[in-house]
Structure formats: structure tokens, C-alpha cells
CSV table of C-alpha atoms in Angstrom, one decimal:
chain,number,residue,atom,x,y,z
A,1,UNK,CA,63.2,94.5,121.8
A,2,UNK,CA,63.8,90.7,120.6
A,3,UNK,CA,66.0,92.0,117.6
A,4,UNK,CA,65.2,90.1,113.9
A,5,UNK,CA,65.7,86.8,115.5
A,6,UNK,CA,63.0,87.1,117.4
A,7,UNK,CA,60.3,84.4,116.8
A,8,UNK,CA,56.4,84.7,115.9
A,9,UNK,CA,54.0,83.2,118.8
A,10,UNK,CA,51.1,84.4,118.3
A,11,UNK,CA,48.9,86.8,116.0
A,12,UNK,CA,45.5,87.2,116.6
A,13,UNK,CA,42.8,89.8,117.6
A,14,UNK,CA,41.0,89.9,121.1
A,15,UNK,CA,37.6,90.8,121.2
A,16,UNK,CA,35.6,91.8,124.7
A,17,UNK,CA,32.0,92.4,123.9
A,18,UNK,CA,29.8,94.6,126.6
A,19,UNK,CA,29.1,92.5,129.8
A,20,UNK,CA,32.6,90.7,129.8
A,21,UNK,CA,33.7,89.8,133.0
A,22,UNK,CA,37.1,90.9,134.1
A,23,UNK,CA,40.1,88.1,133.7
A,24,UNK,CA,42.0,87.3,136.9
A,25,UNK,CA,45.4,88.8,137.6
A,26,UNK,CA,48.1,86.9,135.7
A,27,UNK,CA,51.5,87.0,133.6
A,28,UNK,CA,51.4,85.5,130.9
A,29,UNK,CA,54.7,83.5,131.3
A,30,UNK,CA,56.3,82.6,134.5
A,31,UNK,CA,59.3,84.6,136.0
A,32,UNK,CA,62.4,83.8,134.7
A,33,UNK,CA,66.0,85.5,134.4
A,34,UNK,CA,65.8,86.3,130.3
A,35,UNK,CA,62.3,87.2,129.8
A,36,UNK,CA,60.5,84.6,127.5
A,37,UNK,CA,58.5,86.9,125.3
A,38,UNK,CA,56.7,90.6,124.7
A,39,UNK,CA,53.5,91.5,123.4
A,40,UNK,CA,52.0,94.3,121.7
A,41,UNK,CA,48.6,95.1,122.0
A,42,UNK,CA,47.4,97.7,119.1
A,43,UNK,CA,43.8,99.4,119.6
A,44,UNK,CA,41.7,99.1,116.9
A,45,UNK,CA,39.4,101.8,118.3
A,46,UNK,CA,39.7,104.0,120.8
A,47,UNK,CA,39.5,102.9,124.3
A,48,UNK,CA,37.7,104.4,127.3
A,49,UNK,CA,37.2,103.3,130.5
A,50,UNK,CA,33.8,101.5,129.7
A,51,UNK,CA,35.0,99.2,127.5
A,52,UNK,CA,37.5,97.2,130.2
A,53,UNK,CA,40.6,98.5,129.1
A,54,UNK,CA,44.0,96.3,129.8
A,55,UNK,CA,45.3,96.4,132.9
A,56,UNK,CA,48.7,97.1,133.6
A,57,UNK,CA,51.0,96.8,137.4
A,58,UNK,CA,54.0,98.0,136.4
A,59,UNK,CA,57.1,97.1,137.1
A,60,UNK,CA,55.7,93.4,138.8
A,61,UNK,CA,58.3,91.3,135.9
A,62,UNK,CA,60.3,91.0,138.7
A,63,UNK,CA,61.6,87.7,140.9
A,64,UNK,CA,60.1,89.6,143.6
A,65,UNK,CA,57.1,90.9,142.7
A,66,UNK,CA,56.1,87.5,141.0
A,67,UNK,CA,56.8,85.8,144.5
A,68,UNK,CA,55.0,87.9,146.5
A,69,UNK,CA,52.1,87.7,143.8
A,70,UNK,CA,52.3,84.0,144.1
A,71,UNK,CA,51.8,84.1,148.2
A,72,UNK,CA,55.8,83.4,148.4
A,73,UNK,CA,56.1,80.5,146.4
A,74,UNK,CA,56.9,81.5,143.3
A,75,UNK,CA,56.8,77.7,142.1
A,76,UNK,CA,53.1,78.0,141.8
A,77,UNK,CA,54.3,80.4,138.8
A,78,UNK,CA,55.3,77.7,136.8
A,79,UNK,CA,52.0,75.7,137.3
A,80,UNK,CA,50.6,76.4,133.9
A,81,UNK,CA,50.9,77.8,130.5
A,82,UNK,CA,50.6,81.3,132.3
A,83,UNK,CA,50.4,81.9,136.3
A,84,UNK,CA,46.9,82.9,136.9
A,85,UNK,CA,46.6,83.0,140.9
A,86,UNK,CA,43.0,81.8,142.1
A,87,UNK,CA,41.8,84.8,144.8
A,88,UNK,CA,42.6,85.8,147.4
A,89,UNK,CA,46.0,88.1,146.2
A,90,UNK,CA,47.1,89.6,149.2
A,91,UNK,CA,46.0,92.7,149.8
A,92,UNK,CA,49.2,94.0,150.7
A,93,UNK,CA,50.7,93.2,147.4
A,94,UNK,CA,47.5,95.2,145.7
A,95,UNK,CA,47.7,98.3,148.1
A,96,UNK,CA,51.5,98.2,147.3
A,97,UNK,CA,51.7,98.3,143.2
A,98,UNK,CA,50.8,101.6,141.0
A,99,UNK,CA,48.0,100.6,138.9
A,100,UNK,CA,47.7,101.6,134.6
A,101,UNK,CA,44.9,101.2,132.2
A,102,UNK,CA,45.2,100.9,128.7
A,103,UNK,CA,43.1,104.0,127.4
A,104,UNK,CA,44.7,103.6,124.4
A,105,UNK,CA,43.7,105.8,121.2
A,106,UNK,CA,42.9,103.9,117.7
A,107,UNK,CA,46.4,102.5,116.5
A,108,UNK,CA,48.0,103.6,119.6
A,109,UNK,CA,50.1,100.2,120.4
A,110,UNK,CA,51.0,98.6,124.2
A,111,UNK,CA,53.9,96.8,124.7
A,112,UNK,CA,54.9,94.6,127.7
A,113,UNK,CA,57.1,92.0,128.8
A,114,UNK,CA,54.5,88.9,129.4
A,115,UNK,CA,55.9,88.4,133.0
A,116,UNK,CA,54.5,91.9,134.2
A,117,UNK,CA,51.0,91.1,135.9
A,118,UNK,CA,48.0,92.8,133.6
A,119,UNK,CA,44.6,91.1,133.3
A,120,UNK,CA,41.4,92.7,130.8
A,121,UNK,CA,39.4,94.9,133.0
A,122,UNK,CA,35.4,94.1,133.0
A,123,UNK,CA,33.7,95.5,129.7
A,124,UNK,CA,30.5,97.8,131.6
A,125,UNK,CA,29.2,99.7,128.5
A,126,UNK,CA,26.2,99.2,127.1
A,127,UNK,CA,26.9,98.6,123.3
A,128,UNK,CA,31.0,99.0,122.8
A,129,UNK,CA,32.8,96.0,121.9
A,130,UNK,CA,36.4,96.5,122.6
A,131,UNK,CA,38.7,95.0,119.5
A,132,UNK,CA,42.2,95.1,119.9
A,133,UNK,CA,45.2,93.0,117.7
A,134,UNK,CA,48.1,91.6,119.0
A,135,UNK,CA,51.3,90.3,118.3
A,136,UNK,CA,53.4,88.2,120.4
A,137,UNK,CA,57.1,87.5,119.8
A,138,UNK,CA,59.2,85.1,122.0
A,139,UNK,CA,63.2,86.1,122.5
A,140,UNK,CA,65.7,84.4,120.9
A,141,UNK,CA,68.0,84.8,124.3
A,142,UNK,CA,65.7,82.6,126.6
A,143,UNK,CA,65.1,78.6,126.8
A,144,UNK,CA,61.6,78.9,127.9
A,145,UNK,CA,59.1,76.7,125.9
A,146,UNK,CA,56.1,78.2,125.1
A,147,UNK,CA,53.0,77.3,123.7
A,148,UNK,CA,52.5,79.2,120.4
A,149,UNK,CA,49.0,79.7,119.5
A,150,UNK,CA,49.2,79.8,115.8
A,151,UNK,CA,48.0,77.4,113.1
A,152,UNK,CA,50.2,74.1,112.9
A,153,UNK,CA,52.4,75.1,110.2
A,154,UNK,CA,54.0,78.3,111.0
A,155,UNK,CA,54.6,77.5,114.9
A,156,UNK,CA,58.2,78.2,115.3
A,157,UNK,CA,59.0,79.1,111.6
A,158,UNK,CA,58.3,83.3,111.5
A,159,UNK,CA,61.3,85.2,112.7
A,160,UNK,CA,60.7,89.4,113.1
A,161,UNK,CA,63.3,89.6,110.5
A,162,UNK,CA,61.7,87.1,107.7
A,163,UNK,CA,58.2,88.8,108.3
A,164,UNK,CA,59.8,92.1,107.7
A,165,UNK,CA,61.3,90.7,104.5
A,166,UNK,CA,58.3,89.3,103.4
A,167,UNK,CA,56.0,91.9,103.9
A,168,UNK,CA,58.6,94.3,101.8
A,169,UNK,CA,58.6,91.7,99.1
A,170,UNK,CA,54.7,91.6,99.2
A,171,UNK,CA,54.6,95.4,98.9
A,172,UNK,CA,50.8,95.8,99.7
A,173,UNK,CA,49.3,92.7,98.0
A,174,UNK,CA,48.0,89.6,99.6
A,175,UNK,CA,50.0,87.2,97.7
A,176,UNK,CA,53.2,86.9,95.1
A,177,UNK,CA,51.7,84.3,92.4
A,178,UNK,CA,51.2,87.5,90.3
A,179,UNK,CA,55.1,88.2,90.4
A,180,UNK,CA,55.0,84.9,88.8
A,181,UNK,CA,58.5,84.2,90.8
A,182,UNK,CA,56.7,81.7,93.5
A,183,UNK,CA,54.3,81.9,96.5
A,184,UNK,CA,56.6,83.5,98.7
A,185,UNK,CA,57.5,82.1,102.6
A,186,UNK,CA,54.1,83.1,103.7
A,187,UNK,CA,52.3,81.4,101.0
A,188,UNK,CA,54.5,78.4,101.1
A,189,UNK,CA,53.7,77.7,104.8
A,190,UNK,CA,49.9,78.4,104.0
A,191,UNK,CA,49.9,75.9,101.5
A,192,UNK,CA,51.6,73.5,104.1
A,193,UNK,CA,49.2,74.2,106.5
A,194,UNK,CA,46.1,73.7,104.0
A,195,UNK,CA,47.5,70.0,103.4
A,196,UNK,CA,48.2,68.7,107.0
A,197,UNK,CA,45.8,65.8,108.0
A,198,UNK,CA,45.3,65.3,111.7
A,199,UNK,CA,44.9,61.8,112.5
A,200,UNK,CA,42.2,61.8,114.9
A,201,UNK,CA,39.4,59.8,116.4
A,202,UNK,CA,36.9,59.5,113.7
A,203,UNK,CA,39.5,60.6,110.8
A,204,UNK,CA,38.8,64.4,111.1
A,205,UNK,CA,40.7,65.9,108.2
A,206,UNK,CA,41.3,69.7,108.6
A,207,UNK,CA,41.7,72.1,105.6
A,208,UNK,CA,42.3,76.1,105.7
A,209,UNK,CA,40.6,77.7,103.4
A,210,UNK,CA,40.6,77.4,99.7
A,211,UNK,CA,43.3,76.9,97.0
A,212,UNK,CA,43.8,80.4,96.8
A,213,UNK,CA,43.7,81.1,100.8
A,214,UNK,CA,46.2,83.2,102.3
A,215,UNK,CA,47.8,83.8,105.9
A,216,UNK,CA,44.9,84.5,108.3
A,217,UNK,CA,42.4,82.4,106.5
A,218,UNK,CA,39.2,80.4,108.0
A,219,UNK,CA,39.5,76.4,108.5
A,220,UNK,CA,36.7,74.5,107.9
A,221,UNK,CA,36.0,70.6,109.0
A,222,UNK,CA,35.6,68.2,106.0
């Protein structure tokens, strides 16, 4: 969809355990001609109703849907980071919109455009926490800014393209070292990342992981 260019935002894994609440209605980026960015939601279980599947109003990426979401002033969109609209919605957008849950399959995989309005649905079950991974890539074609949420040091530096290189070059293995022909773009950012000080109030030094750590690793304080 965003071609090789297309650039990493975020990379994590979304966890809602029994008893979550359900989010509020929202895109995750404001409306704009070019969409800014797609997402991919992959189940790491199955999914049944229960567990507060995703979400979904399709077709609602549009100018029109967004403005009638947003009470007719679609600048309230652009408020934030994403355009989560406080209740009330009207009621005659929700009565209006065809409605689709996620009842996705282990390793079945979503994707949207983050302008079409979705929200997690309430977790009711008893004992099944609902895991799924996602990956979120932001399209070369559009000036949006967007906030990536990823560790310092690879914000802005993973296009679709290098990851698919790298991973083909890894071949299965978690680093390159044993190649003995470098660390590889993945290991060279880690190690960037593992050395960045943050000068902050009281000198708080952040480190991620260990000499050895690789992409994904834990930080610690020290």
C-alpha cells in the first residue's frame, strides 16, 4: 500500500486483559487528502467476541464522514495526535455507518487506513487476554507529521524496503556479528540507541539492554 518507501512508525504489541474498558471512537490521524499512514493489526490468538475485538466503521476515511463524526467541524480533527471525540457522537452518524469486528483467527492480519474510525471493543471474558501485534507504516506521498512511537534511534530511519532487505540478509537469526561482515542496519541503530544520554532533570541516563541487545530489547534506568 505505501510501496518500499514507506516509513516505520510504530511496532509494538497491544495487550487488552479481561475487564478492559472499551476505547472511545477515534481515527488515529486526522482527515487529510493523501492518507498519512496504515496499520496492520495481526492476531496472535484467535479472537471471539469476548475478548473486545477491534472495531471497525467502514468506509468513515472520508472528508465527510470525519466531519460529521466531529459534530461538523472537522477542525476539532486536528486537535491532537489522533481525533478522539469526547461523547455524545451523534446518533445519527452511528445509526447511519455499517459496523465490523475484528474476529480475526491466529495470524489472520487487519489492515486500515488510520483515518477510518475503529476503537478496541470492551474485553467481557472472564480469563482471555486478547494479544495482538501491529505495525504501522506512514506514506511516503503525504506531509503529515506524525508522532512515531518507537525508541529514539530508529524514528524516521526504517523504510518497508530496508526492513525487507534486512530481514533477507538476517535470514532467521537475531543478529549478523556471526557473518563476521558487521552488525547490520538494525544492529547499527540498536547500538545507537543503547548510547543516547537524555539530559534530564536529575541526569537520568537511559540504556537498552545489554551489549549484545538486539531490536525489541528492554531499557532499563541507571
Amino acid at each position: 500500500v505505501v510501496g518500499e518507501a514507506g516509513v516505520l512508525q510504530e511496532l509494538a504489541c497491544l495487550t487488552s486483559e479481561p475487564g478492559s474498558a472499551q476505547q472511545p471512537l477515534h481515527p488515529d490521524t486526522p482527515w487529510t487528502p493523501i492518507p498519512s499512514a496504515y496499520t496492520a493489526f495481526i492476531a496472535l490468538q484467535d479472537v471471539d467476541v469476548e475478548m473486545g475485538p477491534t472495531l471497525y466503521l467502514p468506509g468513515t476515511q472520508t472528508k465527510e464522514a470525519h466531519t460529521s463524526f466531529f459534530g461538523g467541524d472537522l477542525s476539532l480533527g486536528n486537535a491532537g495526535v489522533s481525533g478522539v471525540r469526547r461523547p455524545p457522537i451523534p446518533e445519527e452518524f452511528l445509526r447511519s455507518r455499517e459496523v465490523k469486528l475484528g474476529l480475526l483467527k491466529a495470524g489472520d492480519l487487519a489492515l486500515y487506513n488510520q483515518q477510518t474510525l475503529h476503537c478496541g471493543s470492551a474485553n467481557e471474558s472472564r480469563d482471555k487476554v486478547r494479544r495482538q501485534f501491529y505495525i504501522s507504516m506512514k506514506n511516503p506521498l503525504a506531509q503529515s507529521k506524525l508522532c512515531a512511537s518507537l525508541r529514539p534511534a530508529f524514528r524516521n530511519k526504517l523504510t518497508l524496503g530496508a526492513m525487507k532487505d534486512e530481514l533477507a540478509a538476517l535470514n532467521g537469526r537475531r543478529t549478523r556479528v556471526d557473518e563476521g561482515g558487521g552488525r547490520g542496519l538494525f544492529g547499527k541503530l540498536d547500538e545507537v540507541d543503547a548510547l543516547e544520554v537524555r539530559d534530564t532533570e536529575g541526569a537520568v541516563q537511559i540504556r537498552f539492554g545489554d551489549e549484545g541487545s538486539q531490536l525489541g530489547s528492554e531499557y532499563e534506568i541507571i
